[in-house]
Amino acid sequence: MENEQREPTQEELKAQIARLNEQVRMLTEQHEKDLQLIDYLKSLNALRAKELFGRKSEQSDASPDGSVQLHLFDDIELEKEIGETEQKVEELRAAKGEAPKRKKSKNLISDPSKFERVEVIQHTPHPDDYVLVGHRIVSEKLKVIPAKYYIEVIKAEVWKKEDEYGTVMVEPESPVPEAGKGLMCDVSVIAYLAKMKTADCLPLYRIEQDLGRRGINLSRQTMSNMLYRGYDVLKPLGEVIKTYVRDADNQRSDETPLTIIEINGNKARAADPSKTSLSYVWLFTAGQGYHPAFWYQVGPGRGASVPLSFFADSKSERRYLMTDGYRDYFGIPGAVNLVCLDHVRRKFVKADTDTVSGHRALAGECVTLLDAVYHEEALINRLLGPIPMDRKDLFEQRRKLREERLKPKLELFVQKIDGLEPKVLPKSNLGRAIAYAESMKPYFPNYFLDGRTEISDAYSERGVKPFVILRKNMLFANTEKGANVTCLYCSLTQTAIHCGLDPFRYYDWLLRNLPAEEEKQKAFDYPSYLPWSDRIPERLRAGHSETEEKKD
């Protein structure tokens, strides 16, 4: 009897049941967490697969009214609405007595009169008793002749006079510009190198290879020295552009990383990444209401010190600053921050890969609401057209139209994310998108303060892209000074391009006219040589052909 087990009491059984229930609860919670982790990892995997193999466009299949349609029908409705808007614009122009707006030509050559026409007579086999009655054009095609390289030999007249005192000689003056003195090449070669590197995004080693195939032995070191020579001549002009951008009260900014091997004379080994410096190239541009002006500069990192130092000497006490929402832009004194709505939308586009039940549909609804905002912005811009920088009345009209049409659409999006925030998993892609949108929400009302502001930072992103392509091709900058030289040339190139100039011709004109000596630079009139100056010759314009240049 003593070996028989004692039956548990009722209280012990209840305690055991409670322990088992607690274990079941803990295992259930752990199981739910594991399922959430699995969903999260699946979402990351789907997002990574979409980034690698999916379509790159962020355009959605949803129309602005929220209904999902095929792209074909979206295009038909959009073209119909655009046509109606253009008709209203033409009616307004006619009411004001303005000439109708010319439509852009879809021909290969926008203006054939700007190009030289070379006639080639083709012989047609014929019997001897036939008579020539004329010629018929059987083909008109665009032909390309690669870049032409030649040696220019300048011969100057030498005069002398003989009298009772002897022979007096009149020696010719040197026609070489100041920037080209002591070089074995003309300044046009410096202009060509600057254009190839910053406009065509080619590193020097590829330019060296291209010139080598043409029989020109120009080493990278020699090309670097020539670009440094041009930098000394062009730097004061770059400072004028920098001041113009800094003093503007409507600006945009973006940044991109750049690896520099040597900092402050301390050279690191490229094989040891820990010894290299990951610096950043910062882009500051003047916003609408100003001439297109770009300024690139190298900063020691991505901290707030770079924008703070850039705006320290600005004459504008208050400015609108459009950025991608990076936190260090928000502490700049006097800045009215504008955040890029593209970045907000991009988060919800990525949330389309969420595997959590219902998240993809909710993300699609948020994208649709944002698309409605972009739709209204596009209609407003098409209605007003490109606004000249001095038309404050049109900028005010755009502000009022935004207040009337765009603001209600944006408020619908804000209401949507406010209602979704407590219902979604915080660590899911949709949860992260909502959290990001909530952090940007306080800056949404700034879109309606001034008609010159924008809802997207795409302009700055496009401005950074040429430098990103150049960085991928050259991998790194060897020295900090070399990075500064590249930034100056990028600033002048992008400013010239956006002002409608041909970069090569603009550089060639500058290097032949700007002084190289420091004393002369102090009193020189650099504003007259800015890309938007009235003094710019017409032959520097993009699309100006050699035929027109001969006429000039």
Coordinates of C-alpha atoms in Angstrom, one line a residue:
M1 CA 0.0 0.0 0.0
E2 CA 2.9 2.3 0.7
N3 CA 4.2 1.9 -2.9
E4 CA 0.9 3.0 -4.4
Q5 CA 1.0 6.6 -5.8
R6 CA -1.1 9.2 -4.1
E7 CA -3.9 10.7 -6.3
P8 CA -3.4 14.4 -6.7
T9 CA -5.8 16.7 -5.0
Q10 CA -8.2 18.9 -6.7
E11 CA -6.1 22.0 -6.0
E12 CA -3.0 20.3 -7.5
L13 CA -4.9 19.4 -10.6
K14 CA -6.1 23.0 -11.0
A15 CA -2.5 24.3 -10.5
Q16 CA -1.3 21.8 -13.2
I17 CA -4.0 22.9 -15.6
A18 CA -3.0 26.5 -15.0
R19 CA 0.6 25.8 -15.7
L20 CA -0.3 23.9 -18.9
N21 CA -2.5 26.8 -20.1
E22 CA 0.3 29.2 -19.4
Q23 CA 2.7 27.1 -21.5
V24 CA 0.1 26.9 -24.3
R25 CA -0.3 30.7 -24.2
M26 CA 3.4 31.3 -24.3
L27 CA 3.9 28.8 -27.2
T28 CA 1.0 30.4 -29.1
E29 CA 2.5 33.9 -28.7
Q30 CA 5.9 32.5 -29.8
H31 CA 4.2 30.8 -32.8
E32 CA 2.5 34.1 -33.7
K33 CA 5.8 35.9 -33.5
D34 CA 7.5 33.3 -35.6
L35 CA 4.7 33.7 -38.2
Q36 CA 5.2 37.5 -38.2
L37 CA 9.0 37.0 -38.6
I38 CA 8.4 34.6 -41.5
D39 CA 6.0 37.1 -43.1
Y40 CA 8.6 39.8 -42.6
L41 CA 11.4 37.7 -44.1
K42 CA 9.2 36.8 -47.0
S43 CA 8.4 40.5 -47.5
L44 CA 12.2 41.3 -47.5
N45 CA 12.8 38.5 -50.0
A46 CA 10.0 39.6 -52.2
L47 CA 11.2 43.2 -52.1
R48 CA 14.7 42.2 -52.9
A49 CA 13.5 40.0 -55.8
K50 CA 11.4 43.0 -57.1
E51 CA 14.4 45.3 -56.9
L52 CA 16.5 42.8 -58.8
F53 CA 14.1 41.4 -61.4
G54 CA 10.9 43.5 -61.2
R55 CA 10.1 46.5 -63.3
K56 CA 11.9 49.7 -62.3
S57 CA 8.9 52.0 -62.9
E58 CA 7.0 53.1 -59.9
Q59 CA 3.9 53.9 -61.9
S60 CA 0.8 52.2 -60.6
D61 CA -2.1 50.6 -62.4
A62 CA -4.7 52.7 -60.4
S63 CA -6.4 55.7 -61.9
P64 CA -6.8 58.9 -59.9
D65 CA -10.4 58.1 -59.0
G66 CA -9.3 54.9 -57.2
S67 CA -10.5 52.4 -59.8
V68 CA -8.0 49.9 -61.2
Q69 CA -7.9 49.9 -65.0
L70 CA -5.6 48.8 -67.8
H71 CA -2.8 51.2 -68.8
L72 CA -4.5 51.6 -72.2
F73 CA -7.7 53.1 -70.8
D74 CA -5.6 55.2 -68.4
D75 CA -3.8 56.6 -71.3
I76 CA -7.0 57.3 -73.2
E77 CA -8.6 59.2 -70.3
L78 CA -5.4 61.1 -69.6
E79 CA -4.9 62.2 -73.2
K80 CA -8.6 63.2 -73.3
E81 CA -8.2 65.4 -70.2
I82 CA -4.9 66.8 -71.4
G83 CA -6.5 67.7 -74.7
E84 CA -9.4 69.5 -73.0
T85 CA -6.9 71.4 -70.8
E86 CA -4.8 72.4 -73.8
Q87 CA -7.9 73.6 -75.5
K88 CA -8.7 75.8 -72.5
V89 CA -5.2 77.2 -72.5
E90 CA -5.4 78.1 -76.2
E91 CA -8.8 79.8 -75.6
L92 CA -7.2 81.9 -72.8
R93 CA -4.2 82.8 -75.0
A94 CA -6.6 83.8 -77.8
A95 CA -8.6 86.0 -75.3
K96 CA -5.4 87.7 -74.3
G97 CA -4.4 88.3 -77.9
E98 CA -1.4 86.0 -77.7
A99 CA -0.2 83.9 -80.5
P100 CA -1.1 80.2 -80.4
K101 CA 1.6 77.9 -78.9
R102 CA 3.6 76.0 -81.5
K103 CA 3.7 72.3 -81.1
K104 CA 7.0 70.5 -80.8
S105 CA 8.3 69.0 -84.0
K106 CA 8.6 65.2 -84.1
N107 CA 11.1 65.2 -86.9
L108 CA 14.6 63.8 -86.5
I109 CA 16.0 67.3 -87.1
S110 CA 14.1 70.1 -85.3
D111 CA 15.4 72.8 -87.7
P112 CA 17.1 71.5 -90.9
S113 CA 18.1 75.1 -91.8
K114 CA 20.8 75.0 -89.1
F115 CA 22.7 72.1 -90.7
E116 CA 24.9 72.1 -93.8
R117 CA 23.4 70.3 -96.7
V118 CA 25.9 68.4 -99.0
E119 CA 24.5 67.3 -102.3
V120 CA 25.8 64.1 -103.9
I121 CA 25.0 63.6 -107.6
Q122 CA 24.3 59.9 -108.3
H123 CA 24.9 58.7 -111.8
T124 CA 21.9 56.8 -113.3
P125 CA 22.8 54.3 -116.1
H126 CA 20.9 55.3 -119.3
P127 CA 21.1 54.7 -123.1
D128 CA 23.1 57.2 -125.2
D129 CA 20.0 58.7 -126.9
Y130 CA 18.5 59.9 -123.6
V131 CA 18.6 63.6 -122.5
L132 CA 19.2 64.8 -118.9
V133 CA 16.1 66.7 -117.8
G134 CA 17.0 67.3 -114.1
H135 CA 17.6 65.7 -110.8
R136 CA 15.3 64.0 -108.3
I137 CA 15.9 63.7 -104.5
V138 CA 15.9 60.0 -103.7
S139 CA 17.2 60.2 -100.2
E140 CA 17.9 62.6 -97.3
K141 CA 19.8 61.2 -94.3
L142 CA 21.7 62.5 -91.4
K143 CA 25.4 61.8 -91.5
V144 CA 27.9 61.9 -88.7
I145 CA 31.6 62.8 -88.9
P146 CA 33.5 61.9 -85.7
A147 CA 35.4 64.6 -83.7
K148 CA 38.0 66.3 -85.8
Y149 CA 41.5 66.7 -84.5
Y150 CA 44.1 68.9 -86.2
I151 CA 47.3 70.9 -85.6
E152 CA 46.7 74.6 -85.8
V153 CA 49.7 76.5 -87.2
I154 CA 49.4 80.3 -86.7
K155 CA 51.7 82.4 -88.8
A156 CA 51.9 86.1 -88.0
E157 CA 53.3 88.8 -90.2
V158 CA 56.7 90.2 -89.2
W159 CA 57.5 93.7 -90.3
K160 CA 60.8 95.6 -90.4
K161 CA 62.0 99.0 -91.2
E162 CA 65.6 100.0 -92.1
D163 CA 66.8 103.5 -91.6
E164 CA 70.1 105.3 -90.7
Y165 CA 69.8 103.9 -87.2
G166 CA 69.6 100.3 -88.3
T167 CA 66.8 97.7 -88.6
V168 CA 63.6 98.0 -86.5
M169 CA 61.5 94.8 -86.2
V170 CA 57.8 94.7 -85.3
E171 CA 57.3 91.3 -83.5
P172 CA 53.8 89.7 -83.5
E173 CA 51.9 89.3 -80.2
S174 CA 51.2 85.8 -79.0
P175 CA 47.6 84.8 -79.8
V176 CA 47.6 82.1 -77.1
P177 CA 45.0 82.8 -74.3
E178 CA 46.2 83.2 -70.8
A179 CA 44.8 79.9 -69.8
G180 CA 46.8 78.1 -72.5
K181 CA 50.2 79.6 -72.0
G182 CA 52.9 77.0 -71.4
L183 CA 50.6 74.1 -72.6
M184 CA 51.4 72.0 -75.7
C185 CA 47.6 71.9 -76.5
D186 CA 45.1 74.6 -77.3
V187 CA 42.5 75.5 -74.6
S188 CA 39.9 73.7 -76.8
V189 CA 41.5 70.5 -75.5
I190 CA 40.8 71.5 -71.9
A191 CA 37.2 72.3 -73.0
Y192 CA 36.9 68.9 -74.6
L193 CA 38.2 67.1 -71.6
A194 CA 35.9 69.0 -69.2
K195 CA 32.9 68.2 -71.5
M196 CA 33.8 64.5 -71.9
K197 CA 34.3 64.0 -68.2
T198 CA 31.3 66.0 -66.7
A199 CA 28.7 66.0 -69.5
D200 CA 29.4 62.6 -71.0
C201 CA 30.5 61.1 -67.6
L202 CA 33.7 59.5 -69.0
P203 CA 36.7 58.9 -66.6
L204 CA 40.1 60.1 -67.8
Y205 CA 41.4 56.6 -68.5
R206 CA 38.6 56.0 -71.1
I207 CA 39.3 59.4 -72.7
E208 CA 43.0 58.4 -72.8
Q209 CA 42.1 55.2 -74.6
D210 CA 39.8 56.9 -77.1
L211 CA 42.5 59.5 -77.9
G212 CA 45.1 56.8 -78.2
R213 CA 43.1 55.0 -80.9
R214 CA 43.2 58.2 -82.8
G215 CA 47.0 58.5 -82.5
I216 CA 47.1 61.1 -79.8
N217 CA 49.3 60.2 -76.8
L218 CA 47.8 62.2 -74.0
S219 CA 48.4 60.6 -70.6
R220 CA 46.0 60.8 -67.7
Q221 CA 48.5 62.8 -65.7
T222 CA 48.8 65.4 -68.5
M223 CA 45.0 65.6 -68.8
S224 CA 44.7 66.1 -65.0
N225 CA 47.3 68.9 -65.1
M226 CA 45.3 70.6 -68.0
L227 CA 42.1 70.3 -66.0
Y228 CA 43.8 71.8 -63.0
R229 CA 45.0 74.7 -65.2
G230 CA 41.4 75.3 -66.3
Y231 CA 40.2 75.0 -62.7
D232 CA 42.4 78.0 -61.6
V233 CA 40.9 80.1 -64.4
L234 CA 37.2 79.0 -63.8
K235 CA 37.2 79.0 -60.0
P236 CA 36.2 82.7 -59.6
L237 CA 33.3 82.2 -61.9
G238 CA 32.2 79.1 -59.9
E239 CA 32.2 81.2 -56.8
V240 CA 29.8 83.6 -58.4
I241 CA 27.4 80.7 -59.1
K242 CA 27.8 79.5 -55.6
T243 CA 26.9 82.9 -54.2
Y244 CA 23.9 83.1 -56.5
V245 CA 22.6 79.7 -55.3
R246 CA 23.3 80.4 -51.6
D247 CA 21.5 83.7 -51.6
A248 CA 18.3 82.4 -53.3
D249 CA 15.2 82.1 -51.1
N250 CA 14.0 79.0 -52.9
Q251 CA 16.4 76.1 -53.1
R252 CA 16.8 72.3 -53.6
S253 CA 19.4 70.0 -52.2
D254 CA 20.6 66.4 -52.4
E255 CA 23.8 64.5 -51.7
T256 CA 25.6 61.3 -52.8
P257 CA 28.6 59.4 -51.4
L258 CA 32.1 59.6 -52.9
T259 CA 35.2 57.7 -51.8
I260 CA 38.4 59.8 -51.5
I261 CA 41.7 58.0 -51.2
E262 CA 43.8 60.9 -49.9
I263 CA 42.6 63.4 -47.3
N264 CA 44.7 66.4 -46.0
G265 CA 47.8 64.9 -47.6
N266 CA 47.5 61.5 -45.8
K267 CA 47.4 58.9 -48.5
A268 CA 45.6 55.6 -47.8
R269 CA 45.9 52.4 -49.6
A270 CA 43.1 51.6 -51.9
A271 CA 43.3 48.0 -50.9
D272 CA 42.3 48.8 -47.3
P273 CA 38.8 50.4 -47.4
S274 CA 39.1 51.2 -43.7
K275 CA 41.8 53.8 -44.5
T276 CA 39.7 55.6 -47.2
S277 CA 37.3 58.4 -46.5
L278 CA 33.7 58.1 -47.5
S279 CA 32.9 61.7 -48.2
Y280 CA 29.7 63.1 -49.7
V281 CA 29.1 65.4 -52.7
W282 CA 26.4 67.9 -51.9
L283 CA 24.3 69.5 -54.6
F284 CA 22.6 72.8 -54.0
T285 CA 20.4 74.3 -56.8
A286 CA 18.3 77.4 -57.1
G287 CA 14.6 76.7 -57.2
Q288 CA 11.8 78.1 -59.4
G289 CA 11.9 81.9 -59.7
Y290 CA 15.6 81.8 -60.4
H291 CA 18.0 81.0 -63.2
P292 CA 19.0 77.3 -63.4
A293 CA 22.1 77.2 -61.2
F294 CA 23.9 74.2 -59.8
W295 CA 26.6 74.0 -57.2
Y296 CA 28.4 70.8 -56.1
Q297 CA 30.8 70.7 -53.2
V298 CA 32.6 68.0 -51.3
G299 CA 31.8 67.5 -47.6
P300 CA 33.6 65.3 -45.0
G301 CA 30.4 63.3 -44.3
R302 CA 26.7 63.4 -44.3
G303 CA 26.4 65.6 -41.2
A304 CA 24.6 68.9 -40.8
S305 CA 27.9 70.8 -40.9
V306 CA 28.0 71.0 -44.7
P307 CA 24.6 72.6 -45.3
L308 CA 25.1 74.8 -42.2
S309 CA 28.4 76.2 -43.4
F310 CA 27.0 76.6 -46.9
F311 CA 24.1 78.8 -45.8
A312 CA 26.0 80.6 -43.0
D313 CA 26.8 83.6 -45.2
S314 CA 23.5 83.7 -47.1
K315 CA 21.8 87.0 -47.6
S316 CA 18.4 85.3 -47.4
E317 CA 17.1 85.2 -43.8
R318 CA 14.2 82.8 -44.8
R319 CA 14.3 80.2 -47.6
Y320 CA 12.3 77.3 -48.9
L321 CA 14.5 74.2 -49.0
M322 CA 13.3 71.1 -50.9
T323 CA 15.1 67.9 -49.8
D324 CA 14.6 64.2 -49.6
G325 CA 13.6 64.4 -45.9
Y326 CA 17.1 63.7 -44.5
R327 CA 17.0 64.7 -40.9
D328 CA 20.1 67.0 -40.9
Y329 CA 18.4 69.4 -43.3
F330 CA 15.7 70.2 -40.6
G331 CA 18.1 72.2 -38.3
I332 CA 19.1 74.9 -40.8
P333 CA 18.3 78.4 -39.4
G334 CA 15.7 80.2 -41.5
A335 CA 14.8 77.1 -43.6
V336 CA 11.2 76.3 -44.4
N337 CA 11.6 72.6 -45.1
L338 CA 9.8 70.9 -48.0
V339 CA 9.9 67.1 -48.2
C340 CA 9.9 65.1 -51.4
L341 CA 6.6 63.4 -51.9
D342 CA 8.3 60.9 -54.3
H343 CA 10.1 59.4 -51.3
V344 CA 6.9 59.0 -49.4
R345 CA 5.2 57.3 -52.3
R346 CA 8.2 55.1 -52.9
K347 CA 7.8 53.5 -49.4
F348 CA 4.2 52.5 -50.2
V349 CA 5.3 51.1 -53.6
K350 CA 7.8 48.9 -51.8
A351 CA 5.0 47.8 -49.4
D352 CA 3.3 46.1 -52.3
T353 CA 5.6 43.1 -51.5
D354 CA 4.1 42.6 -48.0
T355 CA 3.0 39.1 -47.4
V356 CA 0.8 40.1 -44.4
S357 CA -2.8 39.6 -45.2
G358 CA -4.4 42.8 -46.4
H359 CA -1.3 44.9 -46.4
R360 CA -0.8 44.9 -50.2
A361 CA -4.3 46.1 -50.8
L362 CA -3.9 48.9 -48.2
A363 CA -0.6 49.9 -49.7
G364 CA -2.2 50.1 -53.1
E365 CA -4.9 52.4 -51.7
C366 CA -2.3 54.7 -50.3
V367 CA -0.5 54.8 -53.6
T368 CA -3.7 55.6 -55.4
L369 CA -4.4 58.5 -53.1
L370 CA -0.9 59.9 -53.8
D371 CA -1.4 59.4 -57.5
A372 CA -4.4 61.6 -57.3
V373 CA -2.2 64.3 -55.7
Y374 CA 0.3 64.0 -58.6
H375 CA -2.6 64.0 -61.1
E376 CA -3.8 67.4 -59.8
E377 CA -0.3 68.8 -59.8
A378 CA 0.3 67.7 -63.4
L379 CA -3.0 69.4 -64.5
I380 CA -2.1 72.6 -62.7
N381 CA 1.3 72.7 -64.3
R382 CA -0.1 71.9 -67.8
L383 CA -2.7 74.6 -67.4
L384 CA -0.2 77.3 -66.5
G385 CA 2.7 76.0 -68.6
P386 CA 6.3 76.9 -67.9
I387 CA 6.2 80.0 -65.7
P388 CA 8.9 82.7 -66.4
M389 CA 11.0 83.5 -63.3
D390 CA 9.6 87.1 -63.2
R391 CA 5.9 86.2 -63.3
K392 CA 5.0 86.4 -59.6
D393 CA 1.3 86.6 -60.5
L394 CA 1.4 83.1 -62.2
F395 CA 3.2 81.6 -59.2
E396 CA 0.5 83.1 -56.9
Q397 CA -2.1 81.6 -59.2
R398 CA -0.5 78.2 -59.0
R399 CA -0.5 78.5 -55.2
K400 CA -4.2 79.2 -55.2
L401 CA -4.9 76.3 -57.5
R402 CA -2.9 74.0 -55.3
E403 CA -4.9 75.2 -52.3
E404 CA -8.1 74.6 -54.1
R405 CA -7.5 71.3 -55.9
L406 CA -4.4 69.6 -54.5
K407 CA -4.8 70.2 -50.8
P408 CA -8.1 68.2 -50.4
K409 CA -6.4 65.2 -52.2
L410 CA -3.4 65.3 -49.8
E411 CA -5.7 65.6 -46.8
L412 CA -7.4 62.3 -47.9
F413 CA -4.0 60.6 -47.9
V414 CA -3.2 62.0 -44.4
Q415 CA -6.6 60.8 -43.0
K416 CA -5.9 57.3 -44.6
I417 CA -2.5 56.8 -42.9
D418 CA -3.8 58.2 -39.6
G419 CA -6.5 55.5 -39.6
L420 CA -4.1 52.7 -40.7
E421 CA -1.3 53.4 -38.2
P422 CA -2.7 51.5 -35.2
K423 CA -3.9 48.6 -37.4
V424 CA -0.8 47.4 -39.2
L425 CA 2.4 45.7 -38.0
P426 CA 5.0 48.3 -37.2
K427 CA 7.9 46.3 -38.6
S428 CA 6.2 45.4 -41.9
N429 CA 7.0 47.3 -45.0
L430 CA 3.6 49.0 -44.8
G431 CA 4.1 49.9 -41.2
R432 CA 7.5 51.4 -42.0
A433 CA 5.9 53.3 -44.9
I434 CA 3.2 54.8 -42.6
A435 CA 5.8 55.7 -40.0
Y436 CA 7.9 57.5 -42.6
A437 CA 4.8 59.3 -43.9
E438 CA 3.8 60.3 -40.4
S439 CA 7.3 61.8 -39.8
M440 CA 7.0 63.8 -43.0
K441 CA 3.4 64.9 -42.4
P442 CA 4.2 68.2 -40.4
Y443 CA 5.9 69.5 -43.6
F444 CA 3.1 68.9 -46.0
P445 CA 1.4 72.3 -45.4
N446 CA 4.5 74.1 -46.6
Y447 CA 3.6 73.1 -50.2
F448 CA 0.8 75.7 -50.1
L449 CA 2.9 78.7 -48.8
D450 CA 4.4 79.7 -52.2
G451 CA 3.7 78.8 -55.8
R452 CA 7.4 78.5 -56.5
T453 CA 7.6 75.4 -54.3
E454 CA 7.5 71.9 -55.6
I455 CA 6.2 68.6 -54.2
S456 CA 9.1 66.5 -55.6
D457 CA 12.8 66.7 -55.3
A458 CA 13.2 65.0 -58.7
Y459 CA 15.1 68.0 -60.1
S460 CA 17.9 67.6 -57.6
E461 CA 18.0 63.8 -58.0
R462 CA 18.4 64.3 -61.8
G463 CA 21.1 66.8 -61.0
V464 CA 23.0 64.3 -58.9
K465 CA 22.6 61.5 -61.4
P466 CA 25.4 62.6 -63.8
F467 CA 27.8 62.7 -60.8
V468 CA 26.6 59.2 -59.7
I469 CA 27.3 57.9 -63.2
L470 CA 30.7 59.5 -63.2
R471 CA 31.4 58.1 -59.8
K472 CA 30.6 54.6 -61.0
N473 CA 32.9 55.0 -63.9
M474 CA 35.9 56.4 -61.9
L475 CA 35.1 54.5 -58.7
F476 CA 36.8 57.0 -56.4
A477 CA 38.7 60.3 -56.2
N478 CA 42.4 60.2 -55.6
T479 CA 42.7 63.5 -53.7
E480 CA 40.3 66.0 -52.1
K481 CA 41.5 68.7 -54.5
G482 CA 40.7 66.4 -57.4
A483 CA 37.2 66.0 -56.1
N484 CA 36.8 69.7 -55.7
V485 CA 38.0 70.2 -59.3
T486 CA 35.4 67.7 -60.6
C487 CA 32.7 69.4 -58.5
L488 CA 33.5 72.8 -60.1
Y489 CA 33.4 71.4 -63.6
C490 CA 30.1 69.6 -62.8
S491 CA 28.7 72.9 -61.5
L492 CA 29.5 74.8 -64.7
T493 CA 28.5 71.9 -67.0
Q494 CA 25.1 71.3 -65.5
T495 CA 24.4 75.1 -65.2
A496 CA 25.3 75.6 -68.8
I497 CA 23.2 72.6 -70.1
H498 CA 20.1 73.8 -68.2
C499 CA 20.6 77.3 -69.6
G500 CA 20.6 75.9 -73.1
L501 CA 24.3 76.2 -73.8
D502 CA 26.7 73.7 -75.4
P503 CA 29.2 72.8 -72.7
F504 CA 32.2 72.4 -75.0
R505 CA 31.6 75.8 -76.7
Y506 CA 30.9 77.5 -73.4
Y507 CA 34.2 76.2 -71.9
D508 CA 36.2 77.1 -75.0
W509 CA 34.7 80.6 -74.9
L510 CA 35.5 81.0 -71.1
L511 CA 39.0 79.8 -71.3
R512 CA 39.8 82.2 -74.2
N513 CA 38.4 85.2 -72.4
L514 CA 38.8 84.8 -68.6
P515 CA 42.0 86.0 -67.0
A516 CA 44.4 83.5 -65.5
E517 CA 46.4 85.9 -63.3
E518 CA 45.1 86.5 -59.8
E519 CA 45.5 90.3 -59.9
K520 CA 43.4 90.5 -63.0
Q521 CA 40.8 88.2 -61.6
K522 CA 40.1 90.5 -58.6
A523 CA 38.7 93.3 -60.9
F524 CA 37.1 91.1 -63.6
D525 CA 33.4 91.3 -64.4
Y526 CA 32.5 87.6 -63.9
P527 CA 28.7 88.0 -63.8
S528 CA 28.8 88.9 -67.5
Y529 CA 30.1 85.4 -68.2
L530 CA 27.4 83.4 -66.4
P531 CA 25.5 81.0 -68.6
W532 CA 22.3 83.1 -68.3
S533 CA 24.1 86.4 -69.1
D534 CA 22.9 88.6 -72.0
R535 CA 26.5 88.7 -73.1
I536 CA 26.6 85.1 -74.1
P537 CA 27.1 84.8 -77.9
E538 CA 24.4 83.0 -79.8
R539 CA 26.9 80.5 -81.2
L540 CA 27.3 79.0 -77.8
R541 CA 23.7 77.8 -77.7
A542 CA 23.0 74.1 -78.0
G543 CA 21.9 73.2 -81.5
H544 CA 23.8 76.1 -83.1
S545 CA 25.4 74.5 -86.2
E546 CA 28.7 75.3 -87.9
T547 CA 26.7 76.6 -90.8
E548 CA 25.2 79.4 -88.7
E549 CA 28.6 80.0 -87.1
K550 CA 30.0 80.7 -90.5
K551 CA 27.2 83.2 -91.2
D552 CA 27.9 84.9 -87.8

